[in-house]
XYZ file of C-alpha atoms in Angstrom:
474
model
C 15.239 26.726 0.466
C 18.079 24.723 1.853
C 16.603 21.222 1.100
C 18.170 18.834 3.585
C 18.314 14.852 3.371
C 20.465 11.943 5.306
C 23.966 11.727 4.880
C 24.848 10.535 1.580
C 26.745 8.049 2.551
C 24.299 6.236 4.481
C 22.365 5.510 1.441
C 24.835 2.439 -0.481
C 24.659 1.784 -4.306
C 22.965 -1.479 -5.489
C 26.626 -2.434 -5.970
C 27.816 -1.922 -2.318
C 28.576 -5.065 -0.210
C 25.609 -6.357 1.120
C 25.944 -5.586 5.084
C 25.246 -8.912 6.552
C 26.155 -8.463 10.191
C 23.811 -8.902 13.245
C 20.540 -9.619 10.850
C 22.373 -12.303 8.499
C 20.320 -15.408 7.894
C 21.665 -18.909 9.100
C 22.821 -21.425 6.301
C 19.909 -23.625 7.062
C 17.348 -21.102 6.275
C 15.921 -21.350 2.858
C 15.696 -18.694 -0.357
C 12.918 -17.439 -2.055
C 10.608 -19.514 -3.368
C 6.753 -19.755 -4.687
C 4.760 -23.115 -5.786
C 1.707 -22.319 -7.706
C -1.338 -24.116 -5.745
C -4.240 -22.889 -6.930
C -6.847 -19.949 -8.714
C -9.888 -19.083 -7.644
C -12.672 -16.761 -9.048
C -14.528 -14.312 -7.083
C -16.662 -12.618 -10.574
C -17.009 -13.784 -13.907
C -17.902 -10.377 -15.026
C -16.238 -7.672 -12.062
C -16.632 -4.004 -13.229
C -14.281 -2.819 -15.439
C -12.980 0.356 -16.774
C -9.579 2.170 -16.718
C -9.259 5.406 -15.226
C -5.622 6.853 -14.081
C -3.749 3.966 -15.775
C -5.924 1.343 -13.059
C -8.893 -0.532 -12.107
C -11.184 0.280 -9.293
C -10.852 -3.520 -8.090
C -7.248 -3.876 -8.000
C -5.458 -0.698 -7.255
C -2.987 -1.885 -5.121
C -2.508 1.221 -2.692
C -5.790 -0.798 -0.806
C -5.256 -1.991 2.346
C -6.804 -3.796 2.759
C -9.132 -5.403 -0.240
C -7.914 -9.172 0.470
C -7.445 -10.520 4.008
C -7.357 -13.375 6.032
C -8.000 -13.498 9.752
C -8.567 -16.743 12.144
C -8.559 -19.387 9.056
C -10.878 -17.067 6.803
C -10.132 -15.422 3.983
C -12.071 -11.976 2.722
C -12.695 -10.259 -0.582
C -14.483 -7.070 -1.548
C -14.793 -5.533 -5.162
C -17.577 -4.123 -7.038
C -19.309 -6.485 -9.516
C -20.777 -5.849 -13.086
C -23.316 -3.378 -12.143
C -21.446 -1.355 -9.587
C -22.215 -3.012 -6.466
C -20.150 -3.819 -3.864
C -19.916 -7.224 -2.415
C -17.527 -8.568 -0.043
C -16.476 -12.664 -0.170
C -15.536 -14.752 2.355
C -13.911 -18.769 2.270
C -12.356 -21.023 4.443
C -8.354 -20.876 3.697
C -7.848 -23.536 0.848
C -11.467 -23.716 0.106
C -11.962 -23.486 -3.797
C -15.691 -21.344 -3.467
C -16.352 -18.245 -1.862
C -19.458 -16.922 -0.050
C -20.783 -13.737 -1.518
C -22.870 -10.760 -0.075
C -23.752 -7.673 -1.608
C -24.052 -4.675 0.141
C -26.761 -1.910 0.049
C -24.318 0.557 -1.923
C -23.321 1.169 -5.219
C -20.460 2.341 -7.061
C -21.096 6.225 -7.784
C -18.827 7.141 -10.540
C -16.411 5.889 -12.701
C -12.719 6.624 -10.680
C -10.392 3.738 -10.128
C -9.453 5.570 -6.626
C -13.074 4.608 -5.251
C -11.776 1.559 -3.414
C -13.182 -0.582 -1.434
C -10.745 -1.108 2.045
C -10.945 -3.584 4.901
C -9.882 -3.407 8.165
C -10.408 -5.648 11.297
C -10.988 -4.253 14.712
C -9.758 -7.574 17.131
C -10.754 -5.860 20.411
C -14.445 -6.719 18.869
C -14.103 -8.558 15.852
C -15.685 -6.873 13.926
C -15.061 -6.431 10.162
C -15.059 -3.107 8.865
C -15.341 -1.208 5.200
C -14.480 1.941 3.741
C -15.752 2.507 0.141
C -15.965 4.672 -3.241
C -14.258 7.717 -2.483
C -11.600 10.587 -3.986
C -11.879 13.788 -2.697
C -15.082 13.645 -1.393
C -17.554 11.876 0.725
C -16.657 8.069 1.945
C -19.104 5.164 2.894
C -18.459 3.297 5.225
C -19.877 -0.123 6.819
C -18.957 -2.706 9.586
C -20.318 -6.187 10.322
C -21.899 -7.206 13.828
C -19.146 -8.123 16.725
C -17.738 -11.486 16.532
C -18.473 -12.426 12.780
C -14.708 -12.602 12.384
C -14.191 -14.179 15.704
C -16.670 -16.597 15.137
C -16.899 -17.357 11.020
C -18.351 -20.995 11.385
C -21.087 -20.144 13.643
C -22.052 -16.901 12.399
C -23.832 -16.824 8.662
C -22.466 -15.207 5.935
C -25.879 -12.917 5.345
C -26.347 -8.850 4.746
C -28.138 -9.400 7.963
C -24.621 -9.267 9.724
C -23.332 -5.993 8.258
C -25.156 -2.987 8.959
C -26.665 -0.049 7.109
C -23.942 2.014 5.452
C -23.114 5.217 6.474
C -21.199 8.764 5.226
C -19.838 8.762 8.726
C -18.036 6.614 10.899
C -21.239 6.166 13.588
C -21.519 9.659 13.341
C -17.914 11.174 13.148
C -17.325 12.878 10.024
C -13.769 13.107 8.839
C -13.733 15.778 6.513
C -15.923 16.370 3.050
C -12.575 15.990 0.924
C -11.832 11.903 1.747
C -9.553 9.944 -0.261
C -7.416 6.601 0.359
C -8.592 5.046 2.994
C -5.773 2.746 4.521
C -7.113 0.220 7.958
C -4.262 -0.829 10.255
C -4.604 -2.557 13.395
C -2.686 -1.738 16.371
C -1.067 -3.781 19.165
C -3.722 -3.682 21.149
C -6.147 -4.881 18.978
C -7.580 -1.095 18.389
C -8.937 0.060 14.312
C -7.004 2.931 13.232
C -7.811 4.629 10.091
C -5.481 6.393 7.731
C -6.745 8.564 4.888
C -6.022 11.738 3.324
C -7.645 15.134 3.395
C -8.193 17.464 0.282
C -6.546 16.713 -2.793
C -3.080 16.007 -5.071
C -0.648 18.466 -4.459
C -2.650 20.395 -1.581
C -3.464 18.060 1.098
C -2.959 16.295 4.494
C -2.720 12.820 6.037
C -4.825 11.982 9.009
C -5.472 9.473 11.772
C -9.109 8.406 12.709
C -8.942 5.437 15.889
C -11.734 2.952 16.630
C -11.504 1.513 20.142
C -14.087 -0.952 20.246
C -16.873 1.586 21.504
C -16.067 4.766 19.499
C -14.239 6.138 16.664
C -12.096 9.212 17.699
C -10.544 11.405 14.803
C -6.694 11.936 16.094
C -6.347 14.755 13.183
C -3.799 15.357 10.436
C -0.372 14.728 10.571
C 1.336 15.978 7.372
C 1.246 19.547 6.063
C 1.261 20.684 2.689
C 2.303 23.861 3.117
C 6.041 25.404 2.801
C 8.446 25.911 -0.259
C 10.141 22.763 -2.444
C 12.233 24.358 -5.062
C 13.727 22.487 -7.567
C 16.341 23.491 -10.418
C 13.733 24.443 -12.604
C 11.078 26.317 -10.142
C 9.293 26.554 -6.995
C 5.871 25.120 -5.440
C 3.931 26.243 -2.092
C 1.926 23.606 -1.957
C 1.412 19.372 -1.923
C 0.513 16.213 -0.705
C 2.487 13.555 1.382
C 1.540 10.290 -0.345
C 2.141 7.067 1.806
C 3.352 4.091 0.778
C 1.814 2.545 3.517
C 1.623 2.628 7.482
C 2.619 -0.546 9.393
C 3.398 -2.028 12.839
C 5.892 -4.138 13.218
C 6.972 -6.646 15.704
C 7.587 -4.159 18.585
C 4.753 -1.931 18.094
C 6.471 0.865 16.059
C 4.406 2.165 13.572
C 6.572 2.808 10.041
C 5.799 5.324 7.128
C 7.674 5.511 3.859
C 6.383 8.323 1.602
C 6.486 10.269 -1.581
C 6.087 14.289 -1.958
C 4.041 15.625 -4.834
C 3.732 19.111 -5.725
C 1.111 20.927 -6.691
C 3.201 23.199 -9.239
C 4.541 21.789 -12.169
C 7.431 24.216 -12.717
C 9.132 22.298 -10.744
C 9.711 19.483 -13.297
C 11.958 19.538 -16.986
C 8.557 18.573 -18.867
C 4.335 18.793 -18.378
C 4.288 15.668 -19.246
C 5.949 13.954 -16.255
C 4.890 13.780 -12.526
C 5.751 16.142 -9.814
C 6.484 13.404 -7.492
C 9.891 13.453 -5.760
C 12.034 12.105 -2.877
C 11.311 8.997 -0.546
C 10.645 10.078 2.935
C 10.651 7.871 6.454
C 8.589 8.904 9.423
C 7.856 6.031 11.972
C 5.828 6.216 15.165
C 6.148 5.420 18.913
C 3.044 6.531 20.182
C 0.194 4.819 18.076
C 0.647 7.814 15.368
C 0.580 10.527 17.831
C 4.218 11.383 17.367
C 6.249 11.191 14.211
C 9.707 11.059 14.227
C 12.433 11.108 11.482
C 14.992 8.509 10.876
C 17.800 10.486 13.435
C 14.698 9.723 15.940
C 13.715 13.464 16.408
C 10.232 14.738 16.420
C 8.746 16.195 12.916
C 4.896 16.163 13.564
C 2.354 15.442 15.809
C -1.024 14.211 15.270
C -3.684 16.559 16.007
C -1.379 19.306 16.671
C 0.335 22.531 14.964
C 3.595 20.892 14.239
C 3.018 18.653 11.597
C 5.684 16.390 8.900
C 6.140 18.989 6.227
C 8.371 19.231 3.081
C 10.835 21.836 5.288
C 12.089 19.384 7.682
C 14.710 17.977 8.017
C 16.205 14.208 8.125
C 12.636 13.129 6.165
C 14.818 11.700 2.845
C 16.444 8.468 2.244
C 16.295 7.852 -0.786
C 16.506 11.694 -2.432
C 15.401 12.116 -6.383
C 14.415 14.817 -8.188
C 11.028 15.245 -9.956
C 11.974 14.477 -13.324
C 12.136 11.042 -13.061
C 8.503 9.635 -12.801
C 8.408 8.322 -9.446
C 5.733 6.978 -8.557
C 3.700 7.211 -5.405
C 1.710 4.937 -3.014
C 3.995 1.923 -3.928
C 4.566 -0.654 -1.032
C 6.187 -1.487 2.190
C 6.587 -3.888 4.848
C 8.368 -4.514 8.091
C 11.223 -7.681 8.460
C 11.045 -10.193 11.584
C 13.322 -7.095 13.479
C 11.122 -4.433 12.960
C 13.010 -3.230 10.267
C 11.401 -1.106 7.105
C 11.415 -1.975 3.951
C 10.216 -0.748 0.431
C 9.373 -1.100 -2.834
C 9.750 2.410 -5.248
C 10.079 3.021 -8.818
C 11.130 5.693 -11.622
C 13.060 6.392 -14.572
C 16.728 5.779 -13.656
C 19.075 8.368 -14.838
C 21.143 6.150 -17.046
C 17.677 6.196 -19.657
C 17.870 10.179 -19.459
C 17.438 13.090 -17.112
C 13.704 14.413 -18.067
C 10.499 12.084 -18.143
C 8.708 13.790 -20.691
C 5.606 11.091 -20.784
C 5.439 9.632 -17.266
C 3.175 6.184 -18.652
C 4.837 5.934 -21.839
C 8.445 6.858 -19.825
C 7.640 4.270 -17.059
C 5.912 1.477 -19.238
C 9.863 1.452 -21.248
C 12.235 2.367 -18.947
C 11.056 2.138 -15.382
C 12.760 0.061 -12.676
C 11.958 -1.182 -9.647
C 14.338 -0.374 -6.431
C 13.941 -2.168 -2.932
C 15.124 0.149 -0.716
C 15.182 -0.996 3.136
C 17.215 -0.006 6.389
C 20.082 -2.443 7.365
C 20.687 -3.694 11.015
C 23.444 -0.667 11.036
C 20.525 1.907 10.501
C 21.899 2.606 6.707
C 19.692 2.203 4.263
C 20.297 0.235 1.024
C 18.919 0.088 -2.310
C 19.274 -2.455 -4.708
C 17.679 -1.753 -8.562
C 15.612 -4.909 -9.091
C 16.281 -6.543 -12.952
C 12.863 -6.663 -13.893
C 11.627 -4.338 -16.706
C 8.417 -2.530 -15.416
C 6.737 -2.911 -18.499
C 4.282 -0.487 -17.239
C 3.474 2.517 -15.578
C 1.828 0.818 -12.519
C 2.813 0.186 -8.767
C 5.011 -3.119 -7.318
C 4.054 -4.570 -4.371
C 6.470 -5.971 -1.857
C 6.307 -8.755 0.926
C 8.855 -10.790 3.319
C 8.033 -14.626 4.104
C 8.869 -15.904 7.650
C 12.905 -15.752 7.205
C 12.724 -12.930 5.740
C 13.503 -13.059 2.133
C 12.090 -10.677 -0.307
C 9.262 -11.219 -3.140
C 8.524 -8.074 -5.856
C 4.806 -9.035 -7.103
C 4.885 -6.663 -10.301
C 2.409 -5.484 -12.646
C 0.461 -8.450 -14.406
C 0.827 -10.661 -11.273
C 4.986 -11.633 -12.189
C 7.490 -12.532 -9.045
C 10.721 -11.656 -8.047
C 12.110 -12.709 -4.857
C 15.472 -12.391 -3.905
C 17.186 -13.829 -0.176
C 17.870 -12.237 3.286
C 21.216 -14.560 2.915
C 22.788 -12.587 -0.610
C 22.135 -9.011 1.176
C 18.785 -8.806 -1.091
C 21.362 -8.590 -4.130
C 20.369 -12.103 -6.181
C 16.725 -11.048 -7.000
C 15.444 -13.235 -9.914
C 12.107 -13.811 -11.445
C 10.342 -16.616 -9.808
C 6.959 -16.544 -11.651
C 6.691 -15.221 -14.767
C 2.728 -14.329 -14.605
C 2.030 -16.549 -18.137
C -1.588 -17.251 -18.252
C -3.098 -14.973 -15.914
C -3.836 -12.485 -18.491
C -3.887 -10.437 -15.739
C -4.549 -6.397 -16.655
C -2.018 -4.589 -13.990
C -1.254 -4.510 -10.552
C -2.717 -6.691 -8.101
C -3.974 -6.408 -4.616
C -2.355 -8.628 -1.822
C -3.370 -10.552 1.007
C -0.365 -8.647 3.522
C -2.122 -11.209 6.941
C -2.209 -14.287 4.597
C 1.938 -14.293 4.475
C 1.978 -15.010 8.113
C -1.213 -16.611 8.814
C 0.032 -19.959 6.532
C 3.274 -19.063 4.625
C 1.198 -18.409 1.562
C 1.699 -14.795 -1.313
C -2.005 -14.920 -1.792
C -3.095 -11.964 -4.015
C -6.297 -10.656 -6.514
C -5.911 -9.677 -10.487
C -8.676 -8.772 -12.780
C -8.245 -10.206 -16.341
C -7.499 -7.583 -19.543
C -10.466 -6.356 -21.122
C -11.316 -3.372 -22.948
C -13.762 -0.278 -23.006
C -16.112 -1.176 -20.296
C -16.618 -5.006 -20.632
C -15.866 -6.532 -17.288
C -13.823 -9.171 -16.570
C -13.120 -12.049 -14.394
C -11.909 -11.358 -10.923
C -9.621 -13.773 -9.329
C -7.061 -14.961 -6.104
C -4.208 -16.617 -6.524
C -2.502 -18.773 -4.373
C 1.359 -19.656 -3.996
C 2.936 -21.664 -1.265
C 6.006 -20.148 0.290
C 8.911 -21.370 2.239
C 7.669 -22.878 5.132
């Protein structure tokens, strides 16, 4: 197979020039910054056991399990005994509201997740739970409660009964990731995938208001990746996320990962490889590559698979440990951004232990597109420490913040090129276990990093849950 990527001189070296042309930031615009206000705690005892290197309550590929909408701020997780519960407090408010729903966790997966999405045409707030690779449940609150937070009570009486389908449409009996976004309009779409790792597809299901309608898959996993050490017919696209920006275009970054493991130096690694770029026009209905030509279409026979072409910006083999499902985010011009991580080569050329690898030698990269249309990457200084995901977010002018594993903070500034990264907040005292889950509306509703972290325990002793506050540059 003739694998195919962008040019490689689009893609600059952390040590390029920063480009700084029509996007540069004015003098009077401040850096990075975060002021530690304050902590709150959602459980004293949240359910706890680790499964695939995470915890069911803070696996940060959820989007959404912390949000804020129209001064109110909402939590879900799963407590002690398994049952999900979903929080709600007036922003700054130091106690939260609680109500448990009628479900319970099932099994013990860290990819069950509980997800929250908000449909503004109604608003309603909705919930997609305990899933991977099989049946979801699913629940959404009476119109208005999010509309109207002071006059409506915080009571199971406003959510009703949960359901395997979304009011009767049924997605597929293989569901896993559930991802809400909202469009311009104010519609709920929702992005999971179908099947499993290394053999399966991304879809679109759309909530109008009145309906749900599935819009179909989008991503194949079918065609031939070959590698220098073998071939595979068969994976998954794994999303990094799926966002609107500021003029309606909706942006993917992605990771491949193949089902066959001849494909990397060592068993003990991860088959994950290359970061791709789709974005979107149409509401997800078409999906284009970075040139701008049509790769997939929702619903239809041509869909975004490993074959085509212009899909790579950032190409890598899979012998390095990338990791998938990491972040993204969109800047005040609609441009994408992202957060990925691996082994770098300069540490070796085979991942034979992809934790063990990751946890010593794996880097963060933030990797975005310039206002030229090249895309830069910049290796973050920041040990990883672990083998678990980054998150990534942009305050109001635009500068950069890295929330890594055990709740530390890098940020570096829109005016440097995104070149001067630094650690901000070193995460002392949190004693927080891994990766955290943030608050993505929060950022622009009040200029405040808001995000969840469950404490370190061990076995199956749960832990305290908490949010954390920080003020940014306002």
């Amino acid at each position: 197979m003739r694998r195919r990527t962008l040019l490689a001189g689009a893609l600059l070296s952390a040590a390029a020039s920063p480009v700084l042309a029509a996007g540069t930031a004015r003098a009077a615009d401040p850096g990075p910054s975060v002021t530690r206000r304050t902590t709150t705690q959602l459980d004293a005892q949240a359910v706890f056991f680790v499964s695939y290197d995470g915890l069911v309550n803070n696996n940060s590929f959820q989007k959404n399990g912390l949000l804020t909408y129209k001064g109110h701020q909402y939590a879900t997780w799963y407590t002690s005994t398994g049952n999900a519960v979903v929080a709600r407090r007036v922003l700054g408010a130091v106690t939260w509201s609680t109500v448990t729903l009628a479900h319970q966790l099932k099994t013990s997966d860290s990819h069950n997740v509980i997800s929250m999405g908000v449909s503004r045409v109604d608003g309603r707030l909705h919930l997609n739970m305990d899933s991977h690779s099989d049946g979801f449940f699913y629940v959404k609150s009476v119109a208005g409660l999010l509309d109207n937070p002071a006059t409506t009570p915080w009571t199971s009486s406003v959510f009703g009964a949960v359901q395997t389908t979304l009011d009767g449409l049924a997605l597929t009996s293989q569901f896993t990731y559930p991802q809400f976004v909202s469009t311009p309009e104010g519609r709920l779409q929702l992005s999971y995938r179908v099947a499993i790792s290394g053999n399966g597809r991304n879809a679109l299901a759309e909530y109008d208001g009145a309906t749900w309608t599935n819009l179909g898959e989008w991503s194949s996993s079918t065609g031939t990746y070959t590698s220098e050490h073998g071939s595979s017919a068969a994976r998954n696209m794994y999303l990094h996320g799926i966002d609107y920006d500021v003029n309606g275009r909706l942006h993917s970054f992605f990771t491949w990962r193949e089902q066959n493991g001849a494909v990397m130096c060592s068993g003990g690694g991860i088959t994950n490889h290359d970061t791709g770029y789709v974005y979107s026009d149409d509401r997800g209905r078409t999906w284009r590559n970075n040139a701008g030509t049509v790769v997939g279409v929702t619903g239809g026979s041509d869909k975004v698979a490993v074959t085509d072409g212009g899909l790579v910006v950032d190409p890598l083999n899979p012998d390095h440990s990338l990791m998938n499902q990491e972040s993204q985010t969109t800047d005040s011009a609609g441009r994408p951004h992202a957060i990925i991580s691996y082994v770098p080569g300069r540490f070796g050329q085979c991942t034979t232990d992809y934790v063990s690898d990751r946890t010593a030698n794996g880097r963060a990269f933030h990797l975005r597109r310039n206002a030229a249309g090249s895309w830069q990457k910049t290796e973050i200084p920041v040990p990883l420490g672990s083998s678990q995901r980054t998150k990534l977010i942009l305050d109001k002018y635009d500068n950069a913040y890295a929330i890594f594993p055990f709740g530390r903070i890098a940020g570096a500034s829109k005016a440097s090129g995104y070149t001067d990264w630094k650690i901000l907040f070193d995460g002392s005292g949190l004693n927080a276990f891994g990766e955290v889950v943030i608050d993505e509306m929060r950022v622009k509703a009040d200029d405040t990093l808001s995000f969840m972290y469950q404490e370190k325990s061990s076995g199956t002793t749960p832990s305290a849950l908490h949010v954390i506050d920080f003020a940014l540059p306002a």
